[in-house]
Tab-separated table of C-alpha atoms in Angstrom:
chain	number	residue	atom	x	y	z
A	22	UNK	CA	121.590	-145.916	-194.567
A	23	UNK	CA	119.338	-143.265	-194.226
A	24	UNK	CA	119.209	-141.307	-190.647
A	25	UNK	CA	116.293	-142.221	-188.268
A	26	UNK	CA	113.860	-139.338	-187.699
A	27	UNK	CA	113.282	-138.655	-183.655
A	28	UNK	CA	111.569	-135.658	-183.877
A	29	UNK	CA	108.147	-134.740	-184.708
A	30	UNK	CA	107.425	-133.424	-188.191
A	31	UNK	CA	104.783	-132.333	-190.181
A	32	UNK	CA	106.720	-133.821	-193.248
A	33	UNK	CA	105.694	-137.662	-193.998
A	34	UNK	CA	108.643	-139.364	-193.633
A	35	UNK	CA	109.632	-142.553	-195.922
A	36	UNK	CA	109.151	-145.770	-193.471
A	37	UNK	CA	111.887	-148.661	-193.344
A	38	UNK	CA	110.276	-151.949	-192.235
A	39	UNK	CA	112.018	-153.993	-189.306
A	40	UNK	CA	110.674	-157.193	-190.649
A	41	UNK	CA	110.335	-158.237	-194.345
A	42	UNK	CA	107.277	-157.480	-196.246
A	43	UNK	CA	106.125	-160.547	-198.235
A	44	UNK	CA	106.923	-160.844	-201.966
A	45	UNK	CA	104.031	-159.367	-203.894
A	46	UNK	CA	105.066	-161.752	-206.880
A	47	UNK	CA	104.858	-165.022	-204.206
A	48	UNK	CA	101.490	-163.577	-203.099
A	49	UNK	CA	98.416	-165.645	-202.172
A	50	UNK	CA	95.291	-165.320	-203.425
A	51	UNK	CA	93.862	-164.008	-200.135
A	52	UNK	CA	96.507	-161.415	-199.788
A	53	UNK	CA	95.984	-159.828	-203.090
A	54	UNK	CA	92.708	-159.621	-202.535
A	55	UNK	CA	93.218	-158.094	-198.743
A	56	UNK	CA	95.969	-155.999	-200.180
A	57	UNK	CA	93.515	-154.893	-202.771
A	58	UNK	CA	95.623	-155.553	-205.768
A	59	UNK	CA	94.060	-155.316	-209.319
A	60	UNK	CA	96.318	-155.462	-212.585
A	61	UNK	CA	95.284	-151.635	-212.592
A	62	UNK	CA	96.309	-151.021	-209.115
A	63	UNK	CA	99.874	-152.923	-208.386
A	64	UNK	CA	101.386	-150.047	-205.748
A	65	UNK	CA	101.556	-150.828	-202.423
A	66	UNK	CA	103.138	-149.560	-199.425
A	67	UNK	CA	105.897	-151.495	-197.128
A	68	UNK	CA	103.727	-150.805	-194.602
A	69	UNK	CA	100.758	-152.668	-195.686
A	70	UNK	CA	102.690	-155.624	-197.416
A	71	UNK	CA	104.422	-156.007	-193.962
A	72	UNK	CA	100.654	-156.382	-192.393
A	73	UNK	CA	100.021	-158.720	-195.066
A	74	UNK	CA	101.854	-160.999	-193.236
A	75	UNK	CA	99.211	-161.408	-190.690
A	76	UNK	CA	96.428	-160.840	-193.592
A	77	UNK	CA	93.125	-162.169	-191.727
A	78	UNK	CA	94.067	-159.339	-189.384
A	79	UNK	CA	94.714	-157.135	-192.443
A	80	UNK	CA	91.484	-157.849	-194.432
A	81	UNK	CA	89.415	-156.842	-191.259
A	82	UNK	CA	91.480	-153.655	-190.145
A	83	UNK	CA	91.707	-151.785	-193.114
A	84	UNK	CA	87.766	-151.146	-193.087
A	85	UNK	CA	87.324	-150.799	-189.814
A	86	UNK	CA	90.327	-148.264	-189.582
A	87	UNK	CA	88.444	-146.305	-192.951
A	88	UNK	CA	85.142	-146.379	-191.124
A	89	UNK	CA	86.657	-144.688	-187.856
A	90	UNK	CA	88.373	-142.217	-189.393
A	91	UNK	CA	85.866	-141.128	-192.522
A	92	UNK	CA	82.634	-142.298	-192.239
A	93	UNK	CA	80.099	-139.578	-192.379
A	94	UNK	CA	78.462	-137.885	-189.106
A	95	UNK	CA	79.902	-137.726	-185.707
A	96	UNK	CA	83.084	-135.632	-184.725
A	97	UNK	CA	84.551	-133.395	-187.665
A	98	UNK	CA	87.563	-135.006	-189.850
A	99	UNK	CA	90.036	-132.503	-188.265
A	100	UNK	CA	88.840	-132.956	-184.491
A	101	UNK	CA	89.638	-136.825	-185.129
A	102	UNK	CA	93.119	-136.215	-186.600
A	103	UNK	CA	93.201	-134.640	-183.106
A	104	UNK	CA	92.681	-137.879	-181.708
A	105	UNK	CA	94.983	-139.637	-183.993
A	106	UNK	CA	97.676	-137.225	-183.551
A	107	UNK	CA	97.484	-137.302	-179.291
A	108	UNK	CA	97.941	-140.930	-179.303
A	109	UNK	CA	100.614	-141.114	-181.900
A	110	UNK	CA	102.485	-138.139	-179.743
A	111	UNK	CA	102.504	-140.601	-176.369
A	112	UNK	CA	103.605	-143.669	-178.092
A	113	UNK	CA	106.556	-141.049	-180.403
A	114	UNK	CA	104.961	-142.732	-183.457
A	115	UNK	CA	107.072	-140.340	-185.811
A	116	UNK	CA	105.677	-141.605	-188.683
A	117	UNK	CA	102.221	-142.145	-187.373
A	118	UNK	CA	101.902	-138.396	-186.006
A	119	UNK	CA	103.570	-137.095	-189.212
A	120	UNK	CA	100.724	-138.171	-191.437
A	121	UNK	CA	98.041	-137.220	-188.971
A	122	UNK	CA	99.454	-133.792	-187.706
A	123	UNK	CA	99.589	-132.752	-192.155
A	124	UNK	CA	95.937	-134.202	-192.457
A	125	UNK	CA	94.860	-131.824	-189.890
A	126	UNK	CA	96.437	-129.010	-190.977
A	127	UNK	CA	94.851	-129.728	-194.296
A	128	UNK	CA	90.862	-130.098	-193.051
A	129	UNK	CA	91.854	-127.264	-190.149
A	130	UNK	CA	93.542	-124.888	-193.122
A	131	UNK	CA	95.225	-123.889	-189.556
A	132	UNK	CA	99.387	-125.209	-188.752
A	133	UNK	CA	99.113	-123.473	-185.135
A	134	UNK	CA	97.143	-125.890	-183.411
A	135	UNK	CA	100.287	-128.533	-184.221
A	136	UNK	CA	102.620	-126.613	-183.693
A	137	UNK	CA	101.833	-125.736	-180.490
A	138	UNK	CA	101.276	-130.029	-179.533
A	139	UNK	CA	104.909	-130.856	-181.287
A	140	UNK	CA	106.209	-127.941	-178.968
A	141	UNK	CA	104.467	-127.875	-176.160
A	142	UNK	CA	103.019	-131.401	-175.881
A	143	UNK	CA	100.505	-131.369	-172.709
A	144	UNK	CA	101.350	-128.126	-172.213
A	145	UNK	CA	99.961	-126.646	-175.500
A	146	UNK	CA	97.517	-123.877	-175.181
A	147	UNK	CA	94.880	-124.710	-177.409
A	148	UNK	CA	90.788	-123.781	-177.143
A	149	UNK	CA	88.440	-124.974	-174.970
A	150	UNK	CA	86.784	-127.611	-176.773
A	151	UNK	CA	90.289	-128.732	-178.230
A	152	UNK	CA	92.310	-128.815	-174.743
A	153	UNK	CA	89.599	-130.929	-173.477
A	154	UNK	CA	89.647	-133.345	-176.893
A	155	UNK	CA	93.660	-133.294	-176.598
A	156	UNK	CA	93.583	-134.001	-172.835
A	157	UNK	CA	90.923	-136.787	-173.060
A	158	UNK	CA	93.059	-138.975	-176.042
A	159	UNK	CA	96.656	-138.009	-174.536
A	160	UNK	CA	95.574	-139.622	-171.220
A	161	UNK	CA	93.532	-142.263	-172.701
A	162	UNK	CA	96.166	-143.169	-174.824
A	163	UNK	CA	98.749	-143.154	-171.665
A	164	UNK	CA	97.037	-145.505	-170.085
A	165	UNK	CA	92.890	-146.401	-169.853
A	166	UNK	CA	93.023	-146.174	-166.159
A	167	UNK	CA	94.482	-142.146	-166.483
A	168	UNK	CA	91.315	-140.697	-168.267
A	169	UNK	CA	88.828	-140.367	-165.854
A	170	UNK	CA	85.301	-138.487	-165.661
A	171	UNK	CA	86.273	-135.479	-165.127
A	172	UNK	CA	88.071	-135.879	-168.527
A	173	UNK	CA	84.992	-136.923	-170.547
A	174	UNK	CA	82.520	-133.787	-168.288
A	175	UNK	CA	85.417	-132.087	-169.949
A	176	UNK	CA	84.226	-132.696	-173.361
A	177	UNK	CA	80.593	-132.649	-172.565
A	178	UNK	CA	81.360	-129.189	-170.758
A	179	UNK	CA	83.001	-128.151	-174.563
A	180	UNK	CA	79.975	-128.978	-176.256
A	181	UNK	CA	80.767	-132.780	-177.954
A	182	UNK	CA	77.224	-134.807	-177.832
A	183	UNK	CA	77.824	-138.818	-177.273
A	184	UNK	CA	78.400	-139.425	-180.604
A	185	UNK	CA	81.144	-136.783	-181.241
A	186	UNK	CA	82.610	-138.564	-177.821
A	187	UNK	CA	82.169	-141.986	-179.112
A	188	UNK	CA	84.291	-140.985	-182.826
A	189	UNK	CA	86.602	-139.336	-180.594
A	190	UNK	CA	87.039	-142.713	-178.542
A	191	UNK	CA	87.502	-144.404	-181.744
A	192	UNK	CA	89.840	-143.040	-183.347
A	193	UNK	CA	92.145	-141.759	-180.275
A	194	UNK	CA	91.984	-145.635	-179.847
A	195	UNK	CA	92.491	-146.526	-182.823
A	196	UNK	CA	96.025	-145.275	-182.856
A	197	UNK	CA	96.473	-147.017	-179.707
A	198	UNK	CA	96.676	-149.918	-182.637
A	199	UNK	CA	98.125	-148.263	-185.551
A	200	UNK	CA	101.201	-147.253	-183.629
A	201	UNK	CA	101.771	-150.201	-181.991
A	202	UNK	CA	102.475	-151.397	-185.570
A	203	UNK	CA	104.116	-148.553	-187.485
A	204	UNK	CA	106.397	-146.996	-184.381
A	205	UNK	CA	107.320	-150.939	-183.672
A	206	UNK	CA	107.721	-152.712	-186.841
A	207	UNK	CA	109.574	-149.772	-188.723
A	208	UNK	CA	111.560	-146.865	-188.633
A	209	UNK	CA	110.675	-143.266	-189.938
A	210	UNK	CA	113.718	-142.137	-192.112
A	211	UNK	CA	114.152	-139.010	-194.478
A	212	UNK	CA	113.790	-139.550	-198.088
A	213	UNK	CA	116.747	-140.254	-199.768
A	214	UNK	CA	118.576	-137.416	-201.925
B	1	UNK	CA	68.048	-150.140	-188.399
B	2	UNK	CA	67.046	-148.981	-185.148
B	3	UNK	CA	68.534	-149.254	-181.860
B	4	UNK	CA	70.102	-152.987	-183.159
B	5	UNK	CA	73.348	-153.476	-181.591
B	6	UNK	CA	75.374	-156.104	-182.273
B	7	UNK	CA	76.215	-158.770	-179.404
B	8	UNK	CA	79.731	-158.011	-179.289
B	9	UNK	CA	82.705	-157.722	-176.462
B	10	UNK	CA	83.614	-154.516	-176.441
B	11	UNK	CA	79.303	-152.802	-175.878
B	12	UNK	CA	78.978	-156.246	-173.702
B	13	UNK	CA	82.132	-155.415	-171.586
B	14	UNK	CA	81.570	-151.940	-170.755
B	15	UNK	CA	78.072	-151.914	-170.530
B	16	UNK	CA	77.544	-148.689	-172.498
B	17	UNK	CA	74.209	-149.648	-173.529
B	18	UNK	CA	72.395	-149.317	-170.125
B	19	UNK	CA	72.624	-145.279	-171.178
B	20	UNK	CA	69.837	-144.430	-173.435
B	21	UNK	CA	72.463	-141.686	-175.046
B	22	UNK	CA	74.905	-144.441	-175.524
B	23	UNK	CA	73.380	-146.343	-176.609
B	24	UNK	CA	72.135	-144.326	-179.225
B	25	UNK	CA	75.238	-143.080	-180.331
B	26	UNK	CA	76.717	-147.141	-180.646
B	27	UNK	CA	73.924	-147.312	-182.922
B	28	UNK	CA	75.472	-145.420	-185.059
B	29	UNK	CA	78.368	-147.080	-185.064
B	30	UNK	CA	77.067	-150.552	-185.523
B	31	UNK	CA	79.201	-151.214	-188.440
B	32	UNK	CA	82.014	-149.922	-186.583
B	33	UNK	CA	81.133	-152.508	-183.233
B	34	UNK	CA	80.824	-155.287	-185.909
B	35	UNK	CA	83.988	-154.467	-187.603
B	36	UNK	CA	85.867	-154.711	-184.100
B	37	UNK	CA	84.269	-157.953	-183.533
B	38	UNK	CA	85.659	-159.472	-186.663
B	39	UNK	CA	89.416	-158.172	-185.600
B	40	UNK	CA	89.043	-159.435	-182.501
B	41	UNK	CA	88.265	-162.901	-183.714
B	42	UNK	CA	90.995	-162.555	-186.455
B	43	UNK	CA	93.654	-161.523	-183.640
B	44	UNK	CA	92.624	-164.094	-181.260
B	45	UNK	CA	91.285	-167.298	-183.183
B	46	UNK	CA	92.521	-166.601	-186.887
B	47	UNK	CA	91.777	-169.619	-189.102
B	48	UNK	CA	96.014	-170.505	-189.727
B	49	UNK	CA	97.118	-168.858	-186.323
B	50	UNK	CA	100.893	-169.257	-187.831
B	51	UNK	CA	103.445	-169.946	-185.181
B	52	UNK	CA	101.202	-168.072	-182.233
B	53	UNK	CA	99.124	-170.838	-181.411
B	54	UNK	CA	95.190	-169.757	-180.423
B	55	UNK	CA	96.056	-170.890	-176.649
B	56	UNK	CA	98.941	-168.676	-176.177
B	57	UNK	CA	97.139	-165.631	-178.153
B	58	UNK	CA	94.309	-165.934	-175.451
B	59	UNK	CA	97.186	-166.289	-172.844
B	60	UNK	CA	98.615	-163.094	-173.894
B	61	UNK	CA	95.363	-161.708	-174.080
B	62	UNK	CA	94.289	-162.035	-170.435
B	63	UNK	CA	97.827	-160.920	-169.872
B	64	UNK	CA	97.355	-157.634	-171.582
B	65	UNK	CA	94.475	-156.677	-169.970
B	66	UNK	CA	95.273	-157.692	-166.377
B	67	UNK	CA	98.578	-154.948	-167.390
B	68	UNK	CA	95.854	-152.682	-168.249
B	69	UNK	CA	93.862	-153.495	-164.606
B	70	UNK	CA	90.619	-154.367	-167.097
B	71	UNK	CA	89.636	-157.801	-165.083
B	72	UNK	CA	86.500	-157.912	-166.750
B	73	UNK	CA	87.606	-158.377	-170.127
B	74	UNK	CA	90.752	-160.443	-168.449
B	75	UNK	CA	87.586	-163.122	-167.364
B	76	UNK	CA	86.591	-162.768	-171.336
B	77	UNK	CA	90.305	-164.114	-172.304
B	78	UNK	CA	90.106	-166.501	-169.394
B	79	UNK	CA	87.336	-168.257	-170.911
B	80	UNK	CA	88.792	-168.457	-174.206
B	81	UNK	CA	91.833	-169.430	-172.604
B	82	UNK	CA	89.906	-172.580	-171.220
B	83	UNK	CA	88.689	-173.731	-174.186
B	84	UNK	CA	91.455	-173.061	-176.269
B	85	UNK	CA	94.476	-176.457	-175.711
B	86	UNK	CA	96.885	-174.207	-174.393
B	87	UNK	CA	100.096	-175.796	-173.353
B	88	UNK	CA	100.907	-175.263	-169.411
B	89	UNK	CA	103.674	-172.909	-170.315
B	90	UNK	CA	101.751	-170.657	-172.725
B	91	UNK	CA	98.366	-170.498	-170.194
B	92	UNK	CA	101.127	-169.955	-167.545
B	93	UNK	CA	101.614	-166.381	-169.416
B	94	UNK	CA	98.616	-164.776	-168.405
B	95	UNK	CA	99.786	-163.949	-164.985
B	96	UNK	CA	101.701	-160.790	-165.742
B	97	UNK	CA	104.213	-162.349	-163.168
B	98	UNK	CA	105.490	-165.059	-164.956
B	99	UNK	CA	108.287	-164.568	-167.643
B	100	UNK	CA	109.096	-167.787	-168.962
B	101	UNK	CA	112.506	-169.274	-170.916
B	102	UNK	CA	113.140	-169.161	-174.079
B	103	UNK	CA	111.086	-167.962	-176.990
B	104	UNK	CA	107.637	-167.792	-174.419
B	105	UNK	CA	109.849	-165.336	-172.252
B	106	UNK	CA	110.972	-163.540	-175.611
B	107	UNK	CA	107.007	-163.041	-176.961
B	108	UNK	CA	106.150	-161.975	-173.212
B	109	UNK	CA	109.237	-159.307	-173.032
B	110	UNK	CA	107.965	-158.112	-175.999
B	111	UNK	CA	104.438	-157.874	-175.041
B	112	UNK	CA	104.635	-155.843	-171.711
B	113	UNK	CA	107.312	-153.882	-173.906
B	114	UNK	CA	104.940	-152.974	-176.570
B	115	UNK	CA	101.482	-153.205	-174.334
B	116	UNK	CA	103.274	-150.835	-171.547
B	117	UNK	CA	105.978	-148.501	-172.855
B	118	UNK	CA	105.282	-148.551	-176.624
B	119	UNK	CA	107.767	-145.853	-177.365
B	120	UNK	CA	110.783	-147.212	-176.013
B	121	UNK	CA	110.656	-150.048	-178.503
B	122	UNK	CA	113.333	-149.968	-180.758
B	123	UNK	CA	115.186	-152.346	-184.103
B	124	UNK	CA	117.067	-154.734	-180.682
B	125	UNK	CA	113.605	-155.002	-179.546
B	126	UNK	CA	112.376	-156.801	-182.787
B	127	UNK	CA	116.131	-158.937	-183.245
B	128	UNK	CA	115.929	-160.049	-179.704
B	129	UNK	CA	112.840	-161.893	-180.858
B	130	UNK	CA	114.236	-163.077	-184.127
B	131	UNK	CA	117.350	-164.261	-182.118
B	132	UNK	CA	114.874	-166.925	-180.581
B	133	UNK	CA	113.885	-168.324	-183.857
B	134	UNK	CA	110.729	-166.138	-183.863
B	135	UNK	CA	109.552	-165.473	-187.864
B	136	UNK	CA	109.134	-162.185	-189.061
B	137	UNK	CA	105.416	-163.309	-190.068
B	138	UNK	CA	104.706	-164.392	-186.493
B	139	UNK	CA	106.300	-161.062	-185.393
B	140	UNK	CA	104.173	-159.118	-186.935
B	141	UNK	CA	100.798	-161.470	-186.010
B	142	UNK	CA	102.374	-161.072	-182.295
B	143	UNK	CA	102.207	-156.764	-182.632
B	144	UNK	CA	98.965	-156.899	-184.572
B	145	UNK	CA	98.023	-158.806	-181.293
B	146	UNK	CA	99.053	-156.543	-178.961
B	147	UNK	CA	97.898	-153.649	-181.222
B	148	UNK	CA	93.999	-155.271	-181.270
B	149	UNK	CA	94.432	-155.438	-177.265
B	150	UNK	CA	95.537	-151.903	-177.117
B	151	UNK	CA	92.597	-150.412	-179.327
B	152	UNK	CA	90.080	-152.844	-177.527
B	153	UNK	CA	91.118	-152.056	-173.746
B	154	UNK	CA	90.843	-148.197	-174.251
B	155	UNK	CA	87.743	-148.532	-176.589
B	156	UNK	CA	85.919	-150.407	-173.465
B	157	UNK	CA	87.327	-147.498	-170.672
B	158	UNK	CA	86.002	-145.044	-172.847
B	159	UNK	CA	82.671	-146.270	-173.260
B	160	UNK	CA	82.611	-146.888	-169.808
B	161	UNK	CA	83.212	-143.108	-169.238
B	162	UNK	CA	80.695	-142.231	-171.145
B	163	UNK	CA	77.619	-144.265	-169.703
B	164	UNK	CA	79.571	-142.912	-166.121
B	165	UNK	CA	79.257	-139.275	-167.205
B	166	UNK	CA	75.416	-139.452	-169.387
């Protein structure tokens, strides 16, 4: 048994489901097709064969959970791996914060920023327009009754129009979901050897 | 593709349209407002609802966001509570009071677990739930659930900030 990672890390863990994944071979014809399998494309994850278990949910999240986090316009990439990241630090989604805290530092070419958030958590000194992005999806993610408006003149105040505020909304909330299924249905563990 | 928004819960709930600059910005997000439509109905009234029955998933529903003081969208569940055959002990859930016996008590411990303290969930947290006879299948349907509810709830006090603050 591999050892259960508690802190967080910029290195992707491997993920250990809690519940069993359904047999790719035993498949229906509707989870292939939500799983996206194709003879040419026959990899995939733990994770998402474990969602396949609920696959109407499945075949409606995975492009709505693409759109938030890629689709073109809006709030940068990075500043919504911000988002991602600040919710996946309240709920201690390992995993979760793992994957969004590398993606960051890849768009943001810049490891400081998480650094400082894995360290320093609501504390962490960041810029103006990112303390106000941090503070608005940490408390959001907390709870929806702990942001407030002085949170969201915050990010108006830092320059982020209404659409930059909605992406940001999105995808902070977003994780509200994602880690309610990754931080609860599995565990984050080192790879083996 | 102008100013067309799409009639759905979560622009209805917080009423983020009345703000021209909202508004606006929804707009361009309508695939986005449509997509969380379609999980909403696939979390709440999925065509084979498994072992979580379409009454108790409204149940749980209203239950969620009455935990998350959202009464508004508690009234939405409410109604699909009402016209959803729920037995008296799964409608009985949505009062955040009640805990139930047996496997009901075991998917409402889980719920306020994984609705309120997410990150204290732990592997006992997920056997307590099989020890009740729960399936692994409808153990995941009942966090993808909770997950939808989570995303939704914070999605609609957002927006609400926003047409507060425009």
């Amino acid at each position: 048994m591999s050892t259960v990672i508690r802190e967080f890390t910029t290195k992707i863990p491997h993920w250990r489901p809690r519940v069993k994944p359904i047999d790719l071979a035993a498949a229906t014809p509707e989870q292939l097709d939500a799983l996206k399998v194709t003879p040419s494309n026959t990899k995939v994850s733990d994770y998402v064969l474990v969602l396949a278990n609920d696959v109407e949910t499945l075949k409606v999240r995975t492009p709505l959970f693409n759109a938030i986090m890629y689709n073109r316009g809006g709030l940068g990439r990075a500043e919504r791996e911000i988002g991602a990241t600040a919710a996946s630090v309240v709920n201690h989604c390992i995993y979760c914060a793992a994957v969004h805290s590398s993606r960051y530092n890849q768009l943001a070419k810049d490891e400081s920023v998480m650094e400082r958030i894995f360290r320093d958590g609501e504390e962490a000194e960041l810029d103006d327009r990112q303390a106000a992005i941090f503070r608005f999806a940490t408390r959001l993610s907390k709870a929806p009754s702990e942001a407030d408006e002085a949170d969201v003149q915050a990010l108006r105040d830092a320059g982020l129009d209404d659409a930059e505020i909605l992406d940001l909304i999105l995808s902070a909330s977003l994780f509200g979901w994602a880690n309610r299924l990754m931080h609860v249905l599995g565990d984050p563990v080192a790879h083996e050897g | 593709m102008s100013e067309t928004l799409a009639d759905d819960v979560v622009t209805r709930l917080s009423s983020a349209a009345d703000a021209a600059s909202v508004r606006a910005a929804l707009s361009g997000r309508a695939d986005v407002m449509e997509m969380t439509q379609a999980t909403h109905d696939a979390a709440l009234m999925p065509a084979d609802p498994g072992g979580l029955s379409h009454g108790l998933r409204a149940a749980l529903a209203v239950r969620i966001a009455r935990l998350n003081e959202d009464e508004a969208l508690a009234a939405h569940y409410a109604r699909l509570l009402e016209n959803a055959g729920a037995s008296a002990d799964e409608a009985a859930a949505a009062d955040p009071d009640f805990k139930g016996g047996g496997r009901l008590a075991a998917a409402i411990a889980f719920t306020d677990l994984v609705t309120m303290r997410t990150r204290e969930t732990t592997a006992a947290d997920i056997e307590a739930l099989r020890k009740v006879g729960i399936s692994d299948a409808d153990i995941v349907r009942l966090a993808e659930l909770n997950a939808f509810l989570a995303y939704q709830v914070r999605v609609i006090a957002g927006l609400k900030l926003m047409r507060a603050t425009a």
